[in-house]
């Protein structure tokens, strides 16, 4: 992709190809200012690392940055048995994590804790 606008158009195109039955939860993972539009378009936008320029620009537009694991736990509690596919983006909240490894561990714990997934971890 050449520009942030190219990225967001491609992302929207992918989402539109999924249909409109409301059963999809979109996740976008990015690490730079060029990913900001897609991160905000997704139902769940996850920022890897600590890009100061991404945080600075996001905060200028009212975006909140919340640590991933506690943020997802709080969001999951809001649903309390309701359909999590009703979780829609454009909330102005992005979730942060320090690395791909941290993301993997946080998602694995979340899956085990909330969805009773049995997993084997290979490091």
Coordinates of C-alpha atoms in Angstrom, one line a residue:
X1 CA 0.0 0.0 0.0
X2 CA 1.3 3.4 -0.8
X3 CA -0.7 5.7 1.4
X4 CA -3.0 5.7 4.5
X5 CA -5.9 6.3 2.1
X6 CA -4.9 3.3 0.0
X7 CA -4.8 1.2 3.1
X8 CA -8.2 2.2 4.4
X9 CA -9.8 1.8 1.0
X10 CA -8.4 -1.7 0.8
X11 CA -9.5 -2.5 4.3
X12 CA -13.1 -1.2 3.6
X13 CA -13.1 -3.3 0.4
X14 CA -12.2 -6.4 2.3
X15 CA -14.9 -5.7 4.9
X16 CA -17.6 -5.1 2.3
X17 CA -16.8 -8.5 0.7
X18 CA -17.7 -10.2 3.9
X19 CA -21.3 -9.2 3.6
X20 CA -23.6 -7.2 5.8
X21 CA -25.1 -9.8 8.1
X22 CA -23.4 -8.2 11.1
X23 CA -21.7 -11.5 12.2
X24 CA -18.1 -10.3 11.6
X25 CA -15.8 -8.7 14.0
X26 CA -12.9 -6.8 12.3
X27 CA -9.5 -6.5 13.8
X28 CA -6.7 -4.3 12.5
X29 CA -3.2 -4.4 13.9
X30 CA -0.9 -1.5 13.1
X31 CA 2.2 0.3 14.4
X32 CA 2.4 3.7 12.7
X33 CA 0.5 6.9 11.9
X34 CA -0.1 5.4 8.4
X35 CA -2.3 2.8 10.0
X36 CA -4.4 5.2 12.1
X37 CA -7.4 5.3 9.7
X38 CA -7.6 1.5 9.5
X39 CA -7.2 1.1 13.2
X40 CA -10.1 3.4 13.8
X41 CA -12.3 1.8 11.0
X42 CA -11.9 -1.7 12.6
X43 CA -14.1 -3.0 15.3
X44 CA -11.0 -3.6 17.3
X45 CA -7.9 -1.6 16.5
X46 CA -4.6 -2.8 18.1
X47 CA -1.5 -0.7 18.2
X48 CA 1.8 -2.7 18.5
X49 CA 4.7 -0.9 20.1
X50 CA 4.8 2.7 21.2
X51 CA 4.8 5.0 18.2
X52 CA 5.0 8.5 19.6
X53 CA 3.8 10.1 16.4
X54 CA 0.7 7.7 16.2
X55 CA -0.2 8.6 19.8
X56 CA 0.3 12.3 19.3
X57 CA -1.8 12.5 16.2
X58 CA -4.5 10.2 17.6
X59 CA -4.8 12.2 20.8
X60 CA -5.1 15.4 18.8
X61 CA -8.3 13.9 17.3
X62 CA -9.7 12.6 20.5
X63 CA -8.5 9.0 20.2
X64 CA -8.0 7.1 23.5
X65 CA -5.3 4.5 23.9
X66 CA -6.1 1.7 26.3
X67 CA -3.9 -1.3 27.3
X68 CA -5.1 -4.3 25.4
X69 CA -5.8 -6.9 28.0
X70 CA -7.6 -4.8 30.6
X71 CA -9.5 -3.0 27.8
X72 CA -10.7 -6.2 26.3
X73 CA -11.7 -7.7 29.7
X74 CA -13.7 -4.6 30.5
X75 CA -15.3 -4.6 27.0
X76 CA -16.2 -8.3 27.4
X77 CA -17.8 -7.7 30.7
X78 CA -20.1 -5.1 29.0
X79 CA -21.5 -7.9 26.8
X80 CA -22.1 -10.3 29.7
X81 CA -23.4 -13.1 27.5
X82 CA -24.7 -10.9 24.7
X83 CA -23.5 -11.4 21.1
X84 CA -20.0 -10.0 20.9
X85 CA -20.5 -9.4 17.1
X86 CA -22.6 -6.4 18.1
X87 CA -19.3 -4.8 19.2
X88 CA -18.7 -2.1 16.5
X89 CA -15.8 0.1 15.9
X90 CA -15.5 3.8 15.3
X91 CA -15.5 4.3 19.1
X92 CA -12.3 6.3 19.1
X93 CA -10.6 3.7 21.3
X94 CA -7.5 1.9 20.3
X95 CA -5.9 -0.9 22.3
X96 CA -2.2 -1.0 22.9
X97 CA 0.3 -3.8 23.4
X98 CA 4.1 -3.8 23.6
X99 CA 5.0 -6.5 21.0
X100 CA 3.7 -9.4 18.9
X101 CA 4.7 -11.8 21.6
X102 CA 2.7 -9.8 24.2
X103 CA -0.3 -9.8 21.8
X104 CA -0.1 -13.5 21.4
X105 CA -0.1 -14.1 25.1
X106 CA -2.9 -11.6 25.8
X107 CA -5.1 -13.1 23.1
X108 CA -4.4 -16.7 24.2
X109 CA -5.3 -15.8 27.8
X110 CA -8.4 -14.0 26.7
X111 CA -9.5 -17.0 24.5
X112 CA -8.9 -19.5 27.4
X113 CA -10.6 -17.3 30.0
X114 CA -13.7 -16.2 28.1
X115 CA -14.2 -18.8 25.5
X116 CA -13.0 -21.9 27.3
X117 CA -10.5 -22.6 24.5
X118 CA -8.0 -25.4 25.3
X119 CA -4.5 -24.4 24.0
X120 CA -0.9 -25.5 23.9
X121 CA 1.6 -22.7 23.9
X122 CA 4.8 -22.9 21.8
X123 CA 7.3 -20.2 22.5

